[in-house]
Short mmCIF file of C-alpha atoms in Angstrom, two decimals:
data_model
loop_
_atom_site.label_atom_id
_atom_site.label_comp_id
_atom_site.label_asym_id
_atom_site.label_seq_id
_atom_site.Cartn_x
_atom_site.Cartn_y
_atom_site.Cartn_z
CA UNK A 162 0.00 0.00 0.00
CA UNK A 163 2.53 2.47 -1.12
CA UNK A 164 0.06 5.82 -1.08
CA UNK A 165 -1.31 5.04 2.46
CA UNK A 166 -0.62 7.52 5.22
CA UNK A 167 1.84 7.02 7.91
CA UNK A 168 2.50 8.03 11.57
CA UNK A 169 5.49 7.43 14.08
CA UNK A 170 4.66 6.12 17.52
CA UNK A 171 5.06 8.86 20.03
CA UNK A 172 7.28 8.57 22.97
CA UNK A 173 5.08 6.43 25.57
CA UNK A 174 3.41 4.13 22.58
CA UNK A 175 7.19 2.95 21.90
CA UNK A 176 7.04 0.55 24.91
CA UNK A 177 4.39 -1.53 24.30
CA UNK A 178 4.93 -3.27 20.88
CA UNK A 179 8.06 -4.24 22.53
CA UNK A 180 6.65 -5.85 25.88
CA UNK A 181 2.66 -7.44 24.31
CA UNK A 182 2.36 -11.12 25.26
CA UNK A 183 -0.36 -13.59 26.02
CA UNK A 184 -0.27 -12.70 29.18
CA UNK A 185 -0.64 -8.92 28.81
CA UNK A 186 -2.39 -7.72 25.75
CA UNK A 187 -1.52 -4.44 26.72
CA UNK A 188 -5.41 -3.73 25.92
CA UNK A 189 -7.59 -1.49 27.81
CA UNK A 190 -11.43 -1.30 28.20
CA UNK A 191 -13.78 1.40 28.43
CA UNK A 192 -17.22 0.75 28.94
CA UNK A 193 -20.46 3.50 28.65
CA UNK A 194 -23.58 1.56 30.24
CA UNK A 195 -27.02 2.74 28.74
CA UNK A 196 -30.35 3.05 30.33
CA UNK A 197 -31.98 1.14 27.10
CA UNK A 198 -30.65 -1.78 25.05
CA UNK A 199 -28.18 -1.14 22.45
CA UNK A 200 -28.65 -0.97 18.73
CA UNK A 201 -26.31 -2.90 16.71
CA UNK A 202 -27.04 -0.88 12.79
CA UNK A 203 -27.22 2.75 14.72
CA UNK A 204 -23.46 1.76 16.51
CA UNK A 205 -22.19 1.09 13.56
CA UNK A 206 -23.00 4.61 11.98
CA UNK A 207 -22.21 6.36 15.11
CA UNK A 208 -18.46 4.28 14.53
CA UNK A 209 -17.89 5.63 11.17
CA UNK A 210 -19.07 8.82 12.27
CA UNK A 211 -17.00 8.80 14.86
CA UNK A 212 -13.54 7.82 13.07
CA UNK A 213 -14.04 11.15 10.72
CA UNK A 214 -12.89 12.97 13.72
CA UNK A 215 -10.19 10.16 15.18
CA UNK A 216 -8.67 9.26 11.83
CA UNK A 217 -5.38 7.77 13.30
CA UNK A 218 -7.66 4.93 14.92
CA UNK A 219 -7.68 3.58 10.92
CA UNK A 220 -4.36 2.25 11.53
CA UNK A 221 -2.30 -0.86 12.03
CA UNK A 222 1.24 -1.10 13.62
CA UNK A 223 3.66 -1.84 11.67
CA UNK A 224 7.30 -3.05 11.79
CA UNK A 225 10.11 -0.57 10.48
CA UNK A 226 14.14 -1.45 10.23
CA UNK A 227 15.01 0.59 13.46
CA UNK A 228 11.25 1.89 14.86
CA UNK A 229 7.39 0.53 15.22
CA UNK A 230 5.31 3.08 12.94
CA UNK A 231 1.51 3.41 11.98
CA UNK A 232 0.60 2.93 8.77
CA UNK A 233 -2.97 3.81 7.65
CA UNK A 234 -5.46 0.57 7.01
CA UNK A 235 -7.94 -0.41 4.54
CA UNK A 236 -9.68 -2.70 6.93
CA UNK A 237 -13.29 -1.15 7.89
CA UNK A 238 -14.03 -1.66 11.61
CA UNK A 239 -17.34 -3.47 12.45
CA UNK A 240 -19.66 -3.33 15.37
CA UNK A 241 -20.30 -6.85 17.21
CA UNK A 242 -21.86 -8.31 19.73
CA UNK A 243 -19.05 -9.11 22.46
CA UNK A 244 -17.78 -12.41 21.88
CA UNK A 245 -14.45 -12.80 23.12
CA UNK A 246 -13.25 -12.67 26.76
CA UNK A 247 -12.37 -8.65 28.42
CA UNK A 248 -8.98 -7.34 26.69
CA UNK A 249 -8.19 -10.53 24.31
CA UNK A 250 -5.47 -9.20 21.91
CA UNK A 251 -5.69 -6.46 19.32
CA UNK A 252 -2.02 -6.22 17.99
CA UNK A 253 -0.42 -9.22 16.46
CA UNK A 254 2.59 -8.79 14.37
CA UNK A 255 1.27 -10.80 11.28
CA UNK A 256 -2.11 -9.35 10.72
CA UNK A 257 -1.47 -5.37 10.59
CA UNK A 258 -5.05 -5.32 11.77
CA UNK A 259 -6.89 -2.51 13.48
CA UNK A 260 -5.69 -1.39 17.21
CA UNK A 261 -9.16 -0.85 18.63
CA UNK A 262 -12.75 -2.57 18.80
CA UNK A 263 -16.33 -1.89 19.47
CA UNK A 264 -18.67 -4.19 21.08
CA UNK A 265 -22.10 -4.33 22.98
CA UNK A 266 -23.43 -6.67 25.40
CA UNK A 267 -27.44 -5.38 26.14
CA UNK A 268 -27.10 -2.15 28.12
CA UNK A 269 -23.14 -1.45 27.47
CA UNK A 270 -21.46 -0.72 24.79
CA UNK A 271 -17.19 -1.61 24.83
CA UNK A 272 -14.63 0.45 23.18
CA UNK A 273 -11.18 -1.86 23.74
CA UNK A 274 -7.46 -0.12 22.55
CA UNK A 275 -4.23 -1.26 22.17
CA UNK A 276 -2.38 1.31 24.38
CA UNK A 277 0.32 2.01 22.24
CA UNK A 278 -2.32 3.98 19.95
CA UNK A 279 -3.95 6.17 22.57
CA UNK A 280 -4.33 6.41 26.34
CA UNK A 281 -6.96 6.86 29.02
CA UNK A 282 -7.56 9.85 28.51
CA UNK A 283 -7.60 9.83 24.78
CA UNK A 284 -9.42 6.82 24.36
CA UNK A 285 -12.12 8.25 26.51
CA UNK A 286 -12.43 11.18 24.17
CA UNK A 287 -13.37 8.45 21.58
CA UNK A 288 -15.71 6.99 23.45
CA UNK A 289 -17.82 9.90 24.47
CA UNK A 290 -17.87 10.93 20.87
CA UNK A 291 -19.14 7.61 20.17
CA UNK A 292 -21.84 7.71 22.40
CA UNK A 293 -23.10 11.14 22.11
CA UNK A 294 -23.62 10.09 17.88
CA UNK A 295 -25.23 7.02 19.30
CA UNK A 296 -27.67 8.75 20.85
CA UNK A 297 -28.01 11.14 18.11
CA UNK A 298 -28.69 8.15 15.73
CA UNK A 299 -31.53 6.47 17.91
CA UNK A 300 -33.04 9.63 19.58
CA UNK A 301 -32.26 12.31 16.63
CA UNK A 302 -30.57 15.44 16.42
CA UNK A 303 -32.97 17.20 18.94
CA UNK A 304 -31.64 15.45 21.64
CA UNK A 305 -28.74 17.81 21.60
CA UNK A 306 -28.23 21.37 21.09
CA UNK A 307 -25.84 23.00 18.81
CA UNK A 308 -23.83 24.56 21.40
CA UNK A 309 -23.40 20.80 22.74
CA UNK A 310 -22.94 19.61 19.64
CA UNK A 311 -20.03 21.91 18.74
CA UNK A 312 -18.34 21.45 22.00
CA UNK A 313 -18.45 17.61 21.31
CA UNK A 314 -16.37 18.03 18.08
CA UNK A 315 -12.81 17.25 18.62
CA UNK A 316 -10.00 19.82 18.16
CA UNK A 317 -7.30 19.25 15.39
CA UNK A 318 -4.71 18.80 17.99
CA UNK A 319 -6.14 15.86 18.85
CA UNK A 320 -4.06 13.99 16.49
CA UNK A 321 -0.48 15.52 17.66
CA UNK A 322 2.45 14.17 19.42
CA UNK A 323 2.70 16.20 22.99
CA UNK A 324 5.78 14.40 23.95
CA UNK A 325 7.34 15.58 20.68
CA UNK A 326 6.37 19.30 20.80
CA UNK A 327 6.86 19.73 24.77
CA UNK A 328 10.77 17.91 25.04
CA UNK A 329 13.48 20.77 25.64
CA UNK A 330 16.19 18.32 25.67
CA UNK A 331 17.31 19.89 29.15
CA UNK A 332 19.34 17.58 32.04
CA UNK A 333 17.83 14.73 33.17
CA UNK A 334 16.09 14.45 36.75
CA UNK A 335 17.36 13.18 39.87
CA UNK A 336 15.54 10.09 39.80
CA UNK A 337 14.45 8.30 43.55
CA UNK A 338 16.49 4.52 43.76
CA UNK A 339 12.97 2.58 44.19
CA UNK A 340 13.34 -0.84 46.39
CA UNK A 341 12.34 -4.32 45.43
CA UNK A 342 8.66 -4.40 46.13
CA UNK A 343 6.60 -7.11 47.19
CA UNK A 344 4.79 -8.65 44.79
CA UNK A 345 1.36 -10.62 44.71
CA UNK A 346 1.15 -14.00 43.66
CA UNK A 347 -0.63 -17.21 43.21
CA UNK A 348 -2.91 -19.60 41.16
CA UNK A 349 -3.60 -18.28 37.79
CA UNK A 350 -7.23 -18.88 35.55
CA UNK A 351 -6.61 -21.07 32.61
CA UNK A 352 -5.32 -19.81 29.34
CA UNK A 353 -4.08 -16.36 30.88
CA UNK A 354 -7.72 -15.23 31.25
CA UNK A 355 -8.35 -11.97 33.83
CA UNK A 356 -11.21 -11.72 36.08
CA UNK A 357 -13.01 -8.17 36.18
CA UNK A 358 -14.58 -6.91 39.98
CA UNK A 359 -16.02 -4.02 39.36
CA UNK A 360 -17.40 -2.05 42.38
CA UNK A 361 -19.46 1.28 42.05
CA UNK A 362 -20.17 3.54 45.01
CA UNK A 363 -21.52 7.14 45.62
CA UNK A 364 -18.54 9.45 44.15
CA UNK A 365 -20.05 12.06 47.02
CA UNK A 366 -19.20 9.86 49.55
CA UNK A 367 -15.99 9.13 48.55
CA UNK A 368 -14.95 12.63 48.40
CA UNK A 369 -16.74 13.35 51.48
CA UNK A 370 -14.57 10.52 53.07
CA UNK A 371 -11.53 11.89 51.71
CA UNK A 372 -11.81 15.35 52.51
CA UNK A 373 -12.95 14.02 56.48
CA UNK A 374 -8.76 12.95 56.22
CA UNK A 375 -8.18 16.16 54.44
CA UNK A 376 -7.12 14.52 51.18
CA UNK A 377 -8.33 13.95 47.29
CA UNK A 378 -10.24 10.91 46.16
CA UNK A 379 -7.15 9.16 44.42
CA UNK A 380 -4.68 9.64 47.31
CA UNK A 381 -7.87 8.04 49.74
CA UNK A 382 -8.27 5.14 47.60
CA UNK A 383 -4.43 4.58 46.73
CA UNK A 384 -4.52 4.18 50.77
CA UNK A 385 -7.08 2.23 51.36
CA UNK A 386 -5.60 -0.24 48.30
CA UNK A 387 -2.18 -0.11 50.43
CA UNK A 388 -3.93 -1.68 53.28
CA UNK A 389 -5.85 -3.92 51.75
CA UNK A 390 -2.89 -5.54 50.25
CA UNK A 391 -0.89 -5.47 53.16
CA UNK A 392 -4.01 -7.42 54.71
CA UNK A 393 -3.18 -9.93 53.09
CA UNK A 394 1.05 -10.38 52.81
CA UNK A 395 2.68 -12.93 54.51
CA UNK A 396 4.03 -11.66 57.50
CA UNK A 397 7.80 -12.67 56.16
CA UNK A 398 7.04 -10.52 53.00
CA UNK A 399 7.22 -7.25 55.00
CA UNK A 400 10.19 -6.64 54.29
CA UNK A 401 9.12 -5.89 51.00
CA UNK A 402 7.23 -2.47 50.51
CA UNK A 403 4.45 -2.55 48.92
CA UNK A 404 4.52 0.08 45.74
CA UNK A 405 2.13 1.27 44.00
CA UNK A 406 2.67 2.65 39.97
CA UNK A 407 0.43 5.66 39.13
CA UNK A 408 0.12 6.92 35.87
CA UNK A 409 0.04 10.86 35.72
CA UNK A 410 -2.03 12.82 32.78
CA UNK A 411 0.44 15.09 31.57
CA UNK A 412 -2.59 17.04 29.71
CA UNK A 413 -3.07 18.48 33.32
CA UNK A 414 0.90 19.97 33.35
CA UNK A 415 1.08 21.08 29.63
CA UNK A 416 -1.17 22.91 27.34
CA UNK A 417 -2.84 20.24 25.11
CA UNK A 418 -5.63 18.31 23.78
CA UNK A 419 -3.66 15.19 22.01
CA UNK A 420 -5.97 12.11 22.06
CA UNK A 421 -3.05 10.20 21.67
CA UNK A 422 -0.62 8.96 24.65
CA UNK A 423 0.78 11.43 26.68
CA UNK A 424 1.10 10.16 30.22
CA UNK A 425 3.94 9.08 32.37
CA UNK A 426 4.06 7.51 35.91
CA UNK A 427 4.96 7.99 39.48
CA UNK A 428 5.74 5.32 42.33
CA UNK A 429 3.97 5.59 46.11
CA UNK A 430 3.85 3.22 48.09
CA UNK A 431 4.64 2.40 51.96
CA UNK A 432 6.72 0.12 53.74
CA UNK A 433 4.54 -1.75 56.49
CA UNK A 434 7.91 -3.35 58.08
CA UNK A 435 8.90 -0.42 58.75
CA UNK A 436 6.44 2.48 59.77
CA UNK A 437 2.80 1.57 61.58
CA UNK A 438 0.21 0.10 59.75
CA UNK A 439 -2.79 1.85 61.02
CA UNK A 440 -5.01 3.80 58.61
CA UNK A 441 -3.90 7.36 59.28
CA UNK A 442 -0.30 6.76 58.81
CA UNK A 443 -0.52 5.07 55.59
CA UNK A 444 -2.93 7.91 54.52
CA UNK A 445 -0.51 10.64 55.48
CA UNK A 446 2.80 8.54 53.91
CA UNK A 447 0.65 8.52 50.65
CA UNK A 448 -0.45 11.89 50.60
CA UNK A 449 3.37 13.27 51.09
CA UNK A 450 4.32 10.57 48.54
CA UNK A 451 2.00 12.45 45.39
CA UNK A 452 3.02 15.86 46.76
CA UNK A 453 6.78 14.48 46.28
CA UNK A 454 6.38 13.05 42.73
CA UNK A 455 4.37 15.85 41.35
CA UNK A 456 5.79 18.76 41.83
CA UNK A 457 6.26 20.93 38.12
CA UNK A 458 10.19 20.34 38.31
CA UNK A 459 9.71 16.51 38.42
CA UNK A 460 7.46 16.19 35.84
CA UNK A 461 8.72 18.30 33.37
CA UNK A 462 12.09 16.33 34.14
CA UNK A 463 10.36 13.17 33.49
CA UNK A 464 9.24 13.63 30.09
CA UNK A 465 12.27 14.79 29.43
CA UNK A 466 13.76 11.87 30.48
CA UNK A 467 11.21 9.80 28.87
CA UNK A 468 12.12 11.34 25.69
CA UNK A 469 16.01 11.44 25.47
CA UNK A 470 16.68 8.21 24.74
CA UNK A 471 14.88 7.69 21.56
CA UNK A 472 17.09 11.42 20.68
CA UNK A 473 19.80 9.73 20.95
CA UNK A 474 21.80 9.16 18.13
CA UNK A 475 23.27 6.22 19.04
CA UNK A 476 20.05 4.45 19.94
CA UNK A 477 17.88 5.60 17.03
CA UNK A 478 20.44 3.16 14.87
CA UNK A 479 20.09 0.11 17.21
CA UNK A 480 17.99 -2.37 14.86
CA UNK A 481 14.78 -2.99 15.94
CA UNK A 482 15.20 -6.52 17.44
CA UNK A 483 18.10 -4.85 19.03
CA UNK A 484 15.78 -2.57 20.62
CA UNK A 485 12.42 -5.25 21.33
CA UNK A 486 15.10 -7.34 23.42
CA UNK A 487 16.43 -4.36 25.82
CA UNK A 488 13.02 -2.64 26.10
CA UNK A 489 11.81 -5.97 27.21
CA UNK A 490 14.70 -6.29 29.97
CA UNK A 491 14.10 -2.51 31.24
CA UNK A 492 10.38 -3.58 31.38
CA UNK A 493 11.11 -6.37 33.42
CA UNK A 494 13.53 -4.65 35.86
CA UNK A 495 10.80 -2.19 36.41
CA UNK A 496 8.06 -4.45 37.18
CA UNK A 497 10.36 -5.40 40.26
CA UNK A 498 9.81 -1.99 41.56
CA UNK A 499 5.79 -2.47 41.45
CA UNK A 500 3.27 -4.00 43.38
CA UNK A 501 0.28 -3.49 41.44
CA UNK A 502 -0.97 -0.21 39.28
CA UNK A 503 -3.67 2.15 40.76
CA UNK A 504 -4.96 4.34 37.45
CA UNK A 505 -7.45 7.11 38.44
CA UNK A 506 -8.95 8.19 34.84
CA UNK A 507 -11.25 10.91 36.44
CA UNK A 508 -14.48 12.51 35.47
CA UNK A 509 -16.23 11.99 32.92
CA UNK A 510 -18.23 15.06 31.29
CA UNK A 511 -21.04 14.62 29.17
CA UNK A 512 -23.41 17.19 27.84
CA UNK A 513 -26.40 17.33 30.01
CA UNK A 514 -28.83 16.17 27.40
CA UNK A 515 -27.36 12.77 27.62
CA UNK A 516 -28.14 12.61 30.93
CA UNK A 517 -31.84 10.53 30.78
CA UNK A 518 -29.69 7.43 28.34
CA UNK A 519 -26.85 7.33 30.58
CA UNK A 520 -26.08 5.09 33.55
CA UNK A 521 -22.28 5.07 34.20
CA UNK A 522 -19.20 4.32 32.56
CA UNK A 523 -16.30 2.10 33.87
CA UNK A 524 -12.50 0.72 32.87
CA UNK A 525 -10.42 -1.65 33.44
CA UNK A 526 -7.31 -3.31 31.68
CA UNK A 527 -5.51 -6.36 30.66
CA UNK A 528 -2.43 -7.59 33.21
CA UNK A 529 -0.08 -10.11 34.21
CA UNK A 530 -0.38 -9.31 37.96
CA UNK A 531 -2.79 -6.52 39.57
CA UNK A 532 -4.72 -3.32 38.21
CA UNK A 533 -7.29 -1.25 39.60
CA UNK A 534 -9.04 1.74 37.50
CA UNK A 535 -11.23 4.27 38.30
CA UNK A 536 -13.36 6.66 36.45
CA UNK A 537 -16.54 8.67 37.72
CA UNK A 538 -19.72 9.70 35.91
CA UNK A 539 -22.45 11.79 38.06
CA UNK A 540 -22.17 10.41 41.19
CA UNK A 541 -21.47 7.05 40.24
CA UNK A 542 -17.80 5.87 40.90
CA UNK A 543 -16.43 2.56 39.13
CA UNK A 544 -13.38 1.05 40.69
CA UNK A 545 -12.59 -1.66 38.13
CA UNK A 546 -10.07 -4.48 39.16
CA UNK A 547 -8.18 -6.69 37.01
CA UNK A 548 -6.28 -9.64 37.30
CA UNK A 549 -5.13 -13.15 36.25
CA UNK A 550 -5.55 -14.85 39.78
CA UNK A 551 -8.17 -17.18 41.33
CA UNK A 552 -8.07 -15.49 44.59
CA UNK A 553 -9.73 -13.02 45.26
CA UNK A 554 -8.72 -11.24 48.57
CA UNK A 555 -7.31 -8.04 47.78
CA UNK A 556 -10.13 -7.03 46.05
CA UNK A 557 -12.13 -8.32 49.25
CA UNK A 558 -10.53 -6.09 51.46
CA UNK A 559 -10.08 -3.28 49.36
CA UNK A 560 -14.37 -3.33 49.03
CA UNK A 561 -15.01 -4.27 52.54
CA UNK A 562 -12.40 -1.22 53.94
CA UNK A 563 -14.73 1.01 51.94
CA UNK A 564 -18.46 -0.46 53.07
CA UNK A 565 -17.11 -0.47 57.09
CA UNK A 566 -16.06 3.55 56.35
CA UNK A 567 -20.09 3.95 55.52
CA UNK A 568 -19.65 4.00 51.93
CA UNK A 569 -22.17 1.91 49.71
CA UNK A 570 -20.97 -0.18 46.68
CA UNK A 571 -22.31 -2.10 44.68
CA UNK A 572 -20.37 -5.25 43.11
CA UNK A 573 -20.29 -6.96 39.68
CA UNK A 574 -18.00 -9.24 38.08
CA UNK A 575 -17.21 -11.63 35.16
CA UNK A 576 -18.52 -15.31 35.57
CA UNK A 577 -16.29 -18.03 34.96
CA UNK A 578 -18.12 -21.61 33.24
CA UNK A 579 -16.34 -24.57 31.82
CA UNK A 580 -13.18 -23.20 32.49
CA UNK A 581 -13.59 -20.07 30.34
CA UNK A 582 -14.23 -16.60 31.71
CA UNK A 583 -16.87 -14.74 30.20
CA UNK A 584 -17.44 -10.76 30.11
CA UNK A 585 -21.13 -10.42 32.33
CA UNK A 586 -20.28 -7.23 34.07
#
């Protein structure tokens, strides 16, 4: 396809190509729960309309001599009823397929991405513009105003590379040695399968519970995950902290409105053998820990950091394979740093008209260990856990910490039958 379009990976997308398995897709999952039953013929029109605005979701990854790079597709996307497990795999090397997916299951419609092509936040952008034309299709143009309507449409920026136009090339940070952290193990589901818990609760009485210890929602709930793990460790593993990795929204440091990845990611975490392990103490460690990583020197130092090894001369001749091989040994060496990842996506705004077909929205992600995502919608909170283990505890403890505080939630999960688990959130 010699006229088709083409796009380099930004800086954060570089990582995953390098480090997808079976056991981590690298896929993500956002879901939009309706009040009525979805439409299969008025999702697909909604899609296409959609992808006029997102056009870098038409492509397919591709493998260069020395980088990954996108190369625009001819495959159409189609809407389906969901018939593969949560997060099965979207990039495979052979196919040059398409990085995303819609589905519905009744009352929900799924929008799945490989997270090299977007993040969260961008991904989320998609997905309201998805269901806002949804809505439009079954309920008609009325439903929204123009004002709404223009406010919906996506800026041109959308489409750039942040890392790209913010890097200054300036000295690297100072970065903090990180320990050996503890990390959670034990009998994995069949054929590297996750299981989703999702829990919603009252988003006003989280923050209400937060502010009571004078501190934000994600800081409360990266504390309360903190002891919930720890309820569970083996009393020889203590000596182990237990750290948590929190992806930051650069978007909310730097002027821009890329729908593409521009994130990085801070470590918190706390070191039960050797501080107290009561609730207030953990809370406080927690909140100085965010206050530590994300202060404007640090995180303009981190993308620069991010970004100066792919400026490098030397390293932008490495082959490719060259490249897939040490990418994959950083990754590892990493992961030995992290406990499990806590991934707060925040609010999400819709124009008020939308209000009376709306219920909630939720995400969650594929993972070789432990992941926990949040996003809010009115005042209901989704706290969506992943992970590839048959027990359960963690996320036991983490709900339980939250119903004895006074706070209401209300659980749902995947089922699991004949050995298979199947998506019945």
């Amino acid at each position: 396809m010699s006229d088709a379009k083409w796009s380099r990976l930004e800086n954060a997308a570089k990582i995953f190509p390098s480090t997808t398995s079976r056991e981590d897709t690298k896929v993500f999952r956002f879901t939009c729960e309706l009040t009525e039953m979805v439409q299969e013929a008025p999702l697909q029109a909604a899609l296409e309309e959609t992808l006029e605005f997102f056009p870098f979701y038409r492509y397919s990854l591709r493998r260069g001599l020395f980088w990954y790079f996108y190369e625009e597709s001819r495959e159409k996307p189609v809407v389906r009823q969901e018939h593969l497990p949560p997060c099965s795999k979207l990039y495979h090397p052979d196919r040059h397929g398409l990085l995303f997916s819609v589905t519905y299951y009744r009352c929900r419609i799924n929008l799945e991405v490989y997270h090299s092509l977007t993040d969260g936040t961008g991904a989320l952008a998609f997905l309201r513009m998805l269901t806002i034309h949804y809505i439009k299709q079954v309920h008609g143009e009325g439903v929204l105003s123009h004002e709404a309507l223009r406010n919906a449409v996506p800026v041109p920026e959308r489409m750039s590379d942040s890392f790209a136009r913010y890097y200054t090339g300036k000295k690297k940070y100072e970065k903090q040695k990180v320990k050996r952290a503890y990390r959670i193990s034990g009998i994995r589901l069949p054929d590297h399968q996750i299981r989703v818990i999702e829990g919603t609760a009252s988003a006003s009485q989280i923050l209400q519970k937060s502010h009571e210890y004078g501190t934000t929602a994600s800081i409360f709930l990266c504390s309360v995950l903190l002891h919930a793990i720890h309820a569970q460790m083996p009393k020889r593993a203590e000596k182990y902290p237990v750290n948590l990795s929190v992806p930051v929204n650069l978007r909310n440091y730097f002027p821009s409105e890329s729908a593409r990845n521009f994130f990085s990611v801070i470590t918190v975490g706390y070191d039960f053998g050797k501080n107290p392990d009561d609730f207030a103490s953990v809370i406080s460690a927690v909140k100085e820990g965010f206050a530590k990583e994300l202060t404007e020197e640090k995180v303009k130092g981190r993308l620069n950091d991010l970004c100066a090894l792919e400026h490098n001369l030397l390293t932008r001749m490495v082959p490719l394979f060259l490249k897939d091989i040490s990418l994959n040994i950083a990754h590892r060496m990493a992961a030995r740093e992290i406990t499990m990842a806590f991934s707060n996506i925040g609010r999400v705004d819709m124009p008020e008209e939308m209000a009376p077909y709306l219920r909630q929205f939720g995400v969650f992600v594929s993972t070789k260990r432990m992941q926990v995502c949040l996003c809010s919608y009115g005042d209901r909170l989704t706290m969506g856990f992943s992970a590839p283990f048959v027990d359960t505890s963690i996320q036991r403890h983490f709900f339980r910490q939250l119903t004895e505080m006074g706070i209401d939630v209300e659980l749902t999960a995947n089922v699991q039958e004949g050995g298979k688990v199947h998506a019945d959130l």
